[in-house]
Short mmCIF file of N, CA and C in Angstrom, two decimals:
data_model
loop_
_atom_site.label_atom_id
_atom_site.label_comp_id
_atom_site.label_asym_id
_atom_site.label_seq_id
_atom_site.Cartn_x
_atom_site.Cartn_y
_atom_site.Cartn_z
N MET S 18 43.90 3.08 -19.82
CA MET S 18 43.37 4.33 -19.33
C MET S 18 42.51 4.04 -18.10
N PRO S 19 42.80 4.64 -16.97
CA PRO S 19 42.01 4.39 -15.76
C PRO S 19 40.63 5.04 -15.89
N THR S 20 39.66 4.38 -15.32
CA THR S 20 38.29 4.93 -15.32
C THR S 20 38.11 5.82 -14.11
N ASP S 21 37.32 6.83 -14.31
CA ASP S 21 37.04 7.78 -13.23
C ASP S 21 35.87 7.23 -12.41
N SER S 22 36.12 6.88 -11.15
CA SER S 22 35.07 6.31 -10.32
C SER S 22 34.03 7.33 -9.91
N ALA S 23 34.34 8.60 -10.01
CA ALA S 23 33.37 9.63 -9.64
C ALA S 23 32.30 9.80 -10.71
N SER S 24 32.58 9.45 -11.96
CA SER S 24 31.60 9.64 -13.02
C SER S 24 30.58 8.52 -13.09
N THR S 25 30.92 7.34 -12.60
CA THR S 25 29.97 6.23 -12.61
C THR S 25 29.47 5.99 -11.20
N PRO S 26 28.14 6.02 -11.03
CA PRO S 26 27.60 5.80 -9.69
C PRO S 26 27.80 4.34 -9.28
N PRO S 27 27.99 4.11 -8.00
CA PRO S 27 28.15 2.73 -7.54
C PRO S 27 26.85 1.96 -7.70
N SER S 28 26.94 0.69 -8.00
CA SER S 28 25.74 -0.12 -8.16
C SER S 28 25.16 -0.42 -6.78
N PRO S 29 23.84 -0.47 -6.68
CA PRO S 29 23.22 -0.74 -5.38
C PRO S 29 23.47 -2.18 -4.95
N PRO S 30 23.50 -2.42 -3.65
CA PRO S 30 23.71 -3.79 -3.16
C PRO S 30 22.59 -4.72 -3.61
N ARG S 31 22.93 -5.96 -3.76
CA ARG S 31 21.97 -6.96 -4.24
C ARG S 31 20.74 -7.06 -3.33
N GLU S 32 20.93 -6.97 -2.02
CA GLU S 32 19.80 -7.08 -1.09
C GLU S 32 18.80 -5.96 -1.30
N ARG S 33 19.32 -4.75 -1.54
CA ARG S 33 18.43 -3.62 -1.76
C ARG S 33 17.66 -3.77 -3.07
N ILE S 34 18.32 -4.29 -4.09
CA ILE S 34 17.65 -4.53 -5.36
C ILE S 34 16.53 -5.56 -5.19
N LEU S 35 16.84 -6.64 -4.50
CA LEU S 35 15.83 -7.68 -4.29
C LEU S 35 14.66 -7.17 -3.46
N ALA S 36 14.94 -6.37 -2.43
CA ALA S 36 13.86 -5.81 -1.61
C ALA S 36 13.01 -4.85 -2.43
N ALA S 37 13.63 -4.04 -3.26
CA ALA S 37 12.89 -3.09 -4.10
C ALA S 37 12.04 -3.84 -5.12
N ARG S 38 12.58 -4.90 -5.70
CA ARG S 38 11.81 -5.71 -6.66
C ARG S 38 10.62 -6.36 -6.00
N ALA S 39 10.83 -6.90 -4.79
CA ALA S 39 9.73 -7.56 -4.08
C ALA S 39 8.62 -6.57 -3.76
N ARG S 40 8.99 -5.38 -3.32
CA ARG S 40 7.98 -4.36 -3.00
C ARG S 40 7.24 -3.91 -4.26
N HIS S 41 7.99 -3.72 -5.35
CA HIS S 41 7.38 -3.31 -6.62
C HIS S 41 6.42 -4.38 -7.12
N TRP S 42 6.84 -5.63 -7.06
CA TRP S 42 5.99 -6.72 -7.53
C TRP S 42 4.75 -6.86 -6.66
N GLN S 43 4.86 -6.67 -5.36
CA GLN S 43 3.70 -6.75 -4.46
C GLN S 43 2.69 -5.66 -4.82
N ARG S 44 3.15 -4.45 -5.03
CA ARG S 44 2.24 -3.36 -5.40
C ARG S 44 1.62 -3.59 -6.77
N THR S 45 2.40 -4.13 -7.70
CA THR S 45 1.88 -4.41 -9.04
C THR S 45 0.78 -5.47 -8.97
N ARG S 46 1.03 -6.53 -8.23
CA ARG S 46 0.00 -7.58 -8.09
C ARG S 46 -1.27 -7.05 -7.45
N ARG S 47 -1.13 -6.22 -6.42
CA ARG S 47 -2.30 -5.65 -5.76
C ARG S 47 -3.11 -4.80 -6.73
N LEU S 48 -2.43 -3.98 -7.52
CA LEU S 48 -3.11 -3.15 -8.51
C LEU S 48 -3.84 -4.01 -9.53
N VAL S 49 -3.17 -5.03 -10.04
CA VAL S 49 -3.79 -5.90 -11.05
C VAL S 49 -5.00 -6.63 -10.46
N LEU S 50 -4.90 -7.11 -9.24
CA LEU S 50 -6.03 -7.81 -8.62
C LEU S 50 -7.23 -6.89 -8.42
N VAL S 51 -6.99 -5.67 -7.99
CA VAL S 51 -8.09 -4.72 -7.80
C VAL S 51 -8.75 -4.40 -9.14
N LEU S 52 -7.95 -4.15 -10.16
CA LEU S 52 -8.51 -3.81 -11.46
C LEU S 52 -9.21 -5.00 -12.11
N LEU S 53 -8.69 -6.20 -11.92
CA LEU S 53 -9.37 -7.39 -12.43
C LEU S 53 -10.69 -7.63 -11.70
N ALA S 54 -10.73 -7.36 -10.41
CA ALA S 54 -11.98 -7.48 -9.66
C ALA S 54 -13.02 -6.48 -10.18
N LEU S 55 -12.59 -5.26 -10.47
CA LEU S 55 -13.50 -4.27 -11.04
C LEU S 55 -13.98 -4.71 -12.42
N TRP S 56 -13.08 -5.26 -13.23
CA TRP S 56 -13.44 -5.75 -14.55
C TRP S 56 -14.46 -6.88 -14.44
N LEU S 57 -14.23 -7.83 -13.51
CA LEU S 57 -15.14 -8.94 -13.31
C LEU S 57 -16.50 -8.46 -12.82
N ALA S 58 -16.49 -7.53 -11.87
CA ALA S 58 -17.75 -6.99 -11.35
C ALA S 58 -18.53 -6.28 -12.45
N THR S 59 -17.84 -5.58 -13.32
CA THR S 59 -18.52 -4.87 -14.40
C THR S 59 -19.12 -5.87 -15.40
N GLY S 60 -18.33 -6.82 -15.84
CA GLY S 60 -18.82 -7.79 -16.81
C GLY S 60 -19.90 -8.70 -16.24
N PHE S 61 -19.68 -9.18 -15.03
CA PHE S 61 -20.65 -10.08 -14.42
C PHE S 61 -21.90 -9.33 -13.96
N GLY S 62 -21.70 -8.16 -13.36
CA GLY S 62 -22.84 -7.40 -12.85
C GLY S 62 -23.80 -6.93 -13.92
N THR S 63 -23.28 -6.58 -15.07
CA THR S 63 -24.14 -6.14 -16.17
C THR S 63 -25.09 -7.24 -16.59
N VAL S 64 -24.60 -8.46 -16.67
CA VAL S 64 -25.43 -9.57 -17.12
C VAL S 64 -26.29 -10.10 -15.98
N PHE S 65 -25.72 -10.28 -14.81
CA PHE S 65 -26.44 -10.91 -13.71
C PHE S 65 -27.59 -10.04 -13.19
N PHE S 66 -27.36 -8.74 -13.12
CA PHE S 66 -28.39 -7.85 -12.59
C PHE S 66 -29.18 -7.13 -13.68
N ALA S 67 -29.19 -7.65 -14.89
CA ALA S 67 -29.88 -6.98 -16.00
C ALA S 67 -31.38 -6.81 -15.72
N ARG S 68 -32.02 -7.82 -15.20
CA ARG S 68 -33.46 -7.71 -14.93
C ARG S 68 -33.75 -6.69 -13.83
N ASP S 69 -32.90 -6.66 -12.81
CA ASP S 69 -33.11 -5.70 -11.72
C ASP S 69 -32.85 -4.27 -12.17
N LEU S 70 -31.96 -4.08 -13.12
CA LEU S 70 -31.62 -2.74 -13.59
C LEU S 70 -32.52 -2.28 -14.73
N ALA S 71 -33.39 -3.14 -15.23
CA ALA S 71 -34.20 -2.82 -16.41
C ALA S 71 -35.20 -1.70 -16.14
N HIS S 72 -35.64 -1.54 -14.91
CA HIS S 72 -36.65 -0.51 -14.63
C HIS S 72 -36.03 0.89 -14.49
N LEU S 73 -34.72 0.98 -14.38
CA LEU S 73 -34.05 2.27 -14.34
C LEU S 73 -33.67 2.68 -15.76
N SER S 74 -33.67 3.98 -16.02
CA SER S 74 -33.34 4.41 -17.38
C SER S 74 -32.28 5.51 -17.35
N VAL S 75 -31.47 5.53 -18.41
CA VAL S 75 -30.44 6.54 -18.63
C VAL S 75 -30.62 7.05 -20.05
N PHE S 76 -30.92 8.31 -20.18
CA PHE S 76 -31.13 8.94 -21.49
C PHE S 76 -32.18 8.20 -22.30
N GLY S 77 -33.20 7.66 -21.64
CA GLY S 77 -34.28 6.97 -22.32
C GLY S 77 -34.03 5.50 -22.58
N TRP S 78 -32.89 5.00 -22.24
CA TRP S 78 -32.56 3.58 -22.44
C TRP S 78 -32.59 2.87 -21.09
N GLN S 79 -32.91 1.59 -21.11
CA GLN S 79 -32.85 0.81 -19.88
C GLN S 79 -31.40 0.78 -19.40
N LEU S 80 -31.23 0.87 -18.09
CA LEU S 80 -29.89 0.93 -17.53
C LEU S 80 -29.07 -0.31 -17.87
N SER S 81 -29.70 -1.47 -17.87
CA SER S 81 -28.97 -2.70 -18.20
C SER S 81 -28.46 -2.66 -19.64
N PHE S 82 -29.27 -2.17 -20.57
CA PHE S 82 -28.83 -2.05 -21.95
C PHE S 82 -27.71 -1.02 -22.07
N TYR S 83 -27.87 0.11 -21.38
CA TYR S 83 -26.86 1.15 -21.44
C TYR S 83 -25.52 0.65 -20.90
N LEU S 84 -25.55 -0.06 -19.77
CA LEU S 84 -24.31 -0.59 -19.21
C LEU S 84 -23.66 -1.60 -20.14
N ALA S 85 -24.45 -2.47 -20.75
CA ALA S 85 -23.89 -3.46 -21.66
C ALA S 85 -23.34 -2.81 -22.92
N ALA S 86 -24.03 -1.79 -23.44
CA ALA S 86 -23.63 -1.19 -24.71
C ALA S 86 -22.55 -0.13 -24.55
N GLN S 87 -22.63 0.70 -23.51
CA GLN S 87 -21.72 1.83 -23.40
C GLN S 87 -20.94 1.85 -22.08
N GLY S 88 -21.63 1.64 -21.00
CA GLY S 88 -21.02 1.81 -19.68
C GLY S 88 -19.86 0.86 -19.42
N ALA S 89 -20.03 -0.41 -19.79
CA ALA S 89 -18.96 -1.37 -19.55
C ALA S 89 -17.73 -1.01 -20.37
N SER S 90 -17.93 -0.58 -21.60
CA SER S 90 -16.79 -0.19 -22.44
C SER S 90 -16.06 1.01 -21.85
N LEU S 91 -16.80 1.97 -21.33
CA LEU S 91 -16.17 3.13 -20.71
C LEU S 91 -15.41 2.75 -19.45
N ILE S 92 -15.95 1.82 -18.69
CA ILE S 92 -15.27 1.36 -17.48
C ILE S 92 -13.99 0.61 -17.86
N TYR S 93 -14.04 -0.20 -18.92
CA TYR S 93 -12.84 -0.91 -19.37
C TYR S 93 -11.76 0.08 -19.80
N LEU S 94 -12.13 1.12 -20.50
CA LEU S 94 -11.16 2.14 -20.89
C LEU S 94 -10.59 2.84 -19.66
N ALA S 95 -11.43 3.10 -18.67
CA ALA S 95 -10.96 3.72 -17.43
C ALA S 95 -9.98 2.79 -16.70
N ILE S 96 -10.27 1.49 -16.71
CA ILE S 96 -9.36 0.52 -16.08
C ILE S 96 -8.00 0.55 -16.76
N LEU S 97 -7.99 0.59 -18.08
CA LEU S 97 -6.71 0.66 -18.82
C LEU S 97 -5.96 1.94 -18.50
N GLY S 98 -6.68 3.06 -18.43
CA GLY S 98 -6.05 4.33 -18.11
C GLY S 98 -5.46 4.35 -16.71
N VAL S 99 -6.21 3.83 -15.74
CA VAL S 99 -5.73 3.78 -14.36
C VAL S 99 -4.51 2.87 -14.27
N TYR S 100 -4.54 1.74 -14.97
CA TYR S 100 -3.41 0.82 -14.94
C TYR S 100 -2.15 1.49 -15.49
N ALA S 101 -2.27 2.14 -16.63
CA ALA S 101 -1.10 2.79 -17.25
C ALA S 101 -0.57 3.91 -16.36
N TRP S 102 -1.46 4.72 -15.81
CA TRP S 102 -1.06 5.85 -14.96
C TRP S 102 -0.37 5.35 -13.69
N ARG S 103 -0.99 4.37 -13.03
CA ARG S 103 -0.45 3.88 -11.75
C ARG S 103 0.85 3.11 -11.96
N MET S 104 0.94 2.32 -13.02
CA MET S 104 2.17 1.58 -13.27
C MET S 104 3.32 2.53 -13.60
N ARG S 105 3.04 3.62 -14.28
CA ARG S 105 4.08 4.60 -14.53
C ARG S 105 4.61 5.15 -13.21
N MET S 106 3.70 5.45 -12.28
CA MET S 106 4.11 5.95 -10.97
C MET S 106 4.91 4.90 -10.20
N LEU S 107 4.45 3.65 -10.23
CA LEU S 107 5.16 2.58 -9.50
C LEU S 107 6.54 2.32 -10.10
N ASP S 108 6.64 2.35 -11.42
CA ASP S 108 7.94 2.14 -12.05
C ASP S 108 8.92 3.27 -11.73
N ARG S 109 8.43 4.50 -11.73
CA ARG S 109 9.30 5.62 -11.37
C ARG S 109 9.75 5.53 -9.92
N GLU S 110 8.84 5.10 -9.05
CA GLU S 110 9.20 4.94 -7.64
C GLU S 110 10.23 3.82 -7.47
N PHE S 111 10.10 2.76 -8.25
CA PHE S 111 11.06 1.66 -8.20
C PHE S 111 12.45 2.14 -8.61
N VAL S 112 12.53 2.89 -9.68
CA VAL S 112 13.82 3.43 -10.13
C VAL S 112 14.38 4.37 -9.08
N ARG S 113 13.53 5.17 -8.47
CA ARG S 113 13.98 6.11 -7.43
C ARG S 113 14.49 5.35 -6.22
N MET S 114 13.83 4.25 -5.84
CA MET S 114 14.28 3.44 -4.71
C MET S 114 15.66 2.85 -4.99
N LEU S 115 15.89 2.41 -6.21
CA LEU S 115 17.20 1.86 -6.55
C LEU S 115 18.28 2.94 -6.56
N ARG S 116 17.93 4.09 -7.07
CA ARG S 116 18.92 5.17 -7.20
C ARG S 116 19.25 5.78 -5.84
N ASP S 117 18.21 6.05 -5.04
CA ASP S 117 18.42 6.74 -3.77
C ASP S 117 18.77 5.80 -2.62
N GLY S 118 18.47 4.54 -2.78
CA GLY S 118 18.79 3.60 -1.72
C GLY S 118 17.77 3.59 -0.61
N ALA S 119 16.55 4.04 -0.89
CA ALA S 119 15.53 4.09 0.16
C ALA S 119 14.93 2.73 0.41
#
C-alpha cells in the first residue's frame, strides 16, 4: 500500500535541526546561569551581609533573620517558577522553529 506523502510532513534538514538545537541550548544555558547567580547571591548575601542588615527590620524582625528564614525560601520558589515558565516558552519556540523552518 503506497503511503500518502501529503499526510506526513517532510522532516526538517539536519542543518536546521542542529542550528535550532544550538540556539535552544545557548538560551537554556544563559537562563540557568542567570538563575544560579541569583540563587548564589541570595544564599551568600543573606549570610555575608547579616550584620549590615541587622539594623533594618521587617514586621518587627531583623532583616537578616527574615531573609534567612523566609525571604530566601520565597526567592528560591520564585527561581523555580521562573525556570519552569521560561523553559516552557523556550521549548515551545524550539518546536516551532523545527516545524516552521525559521
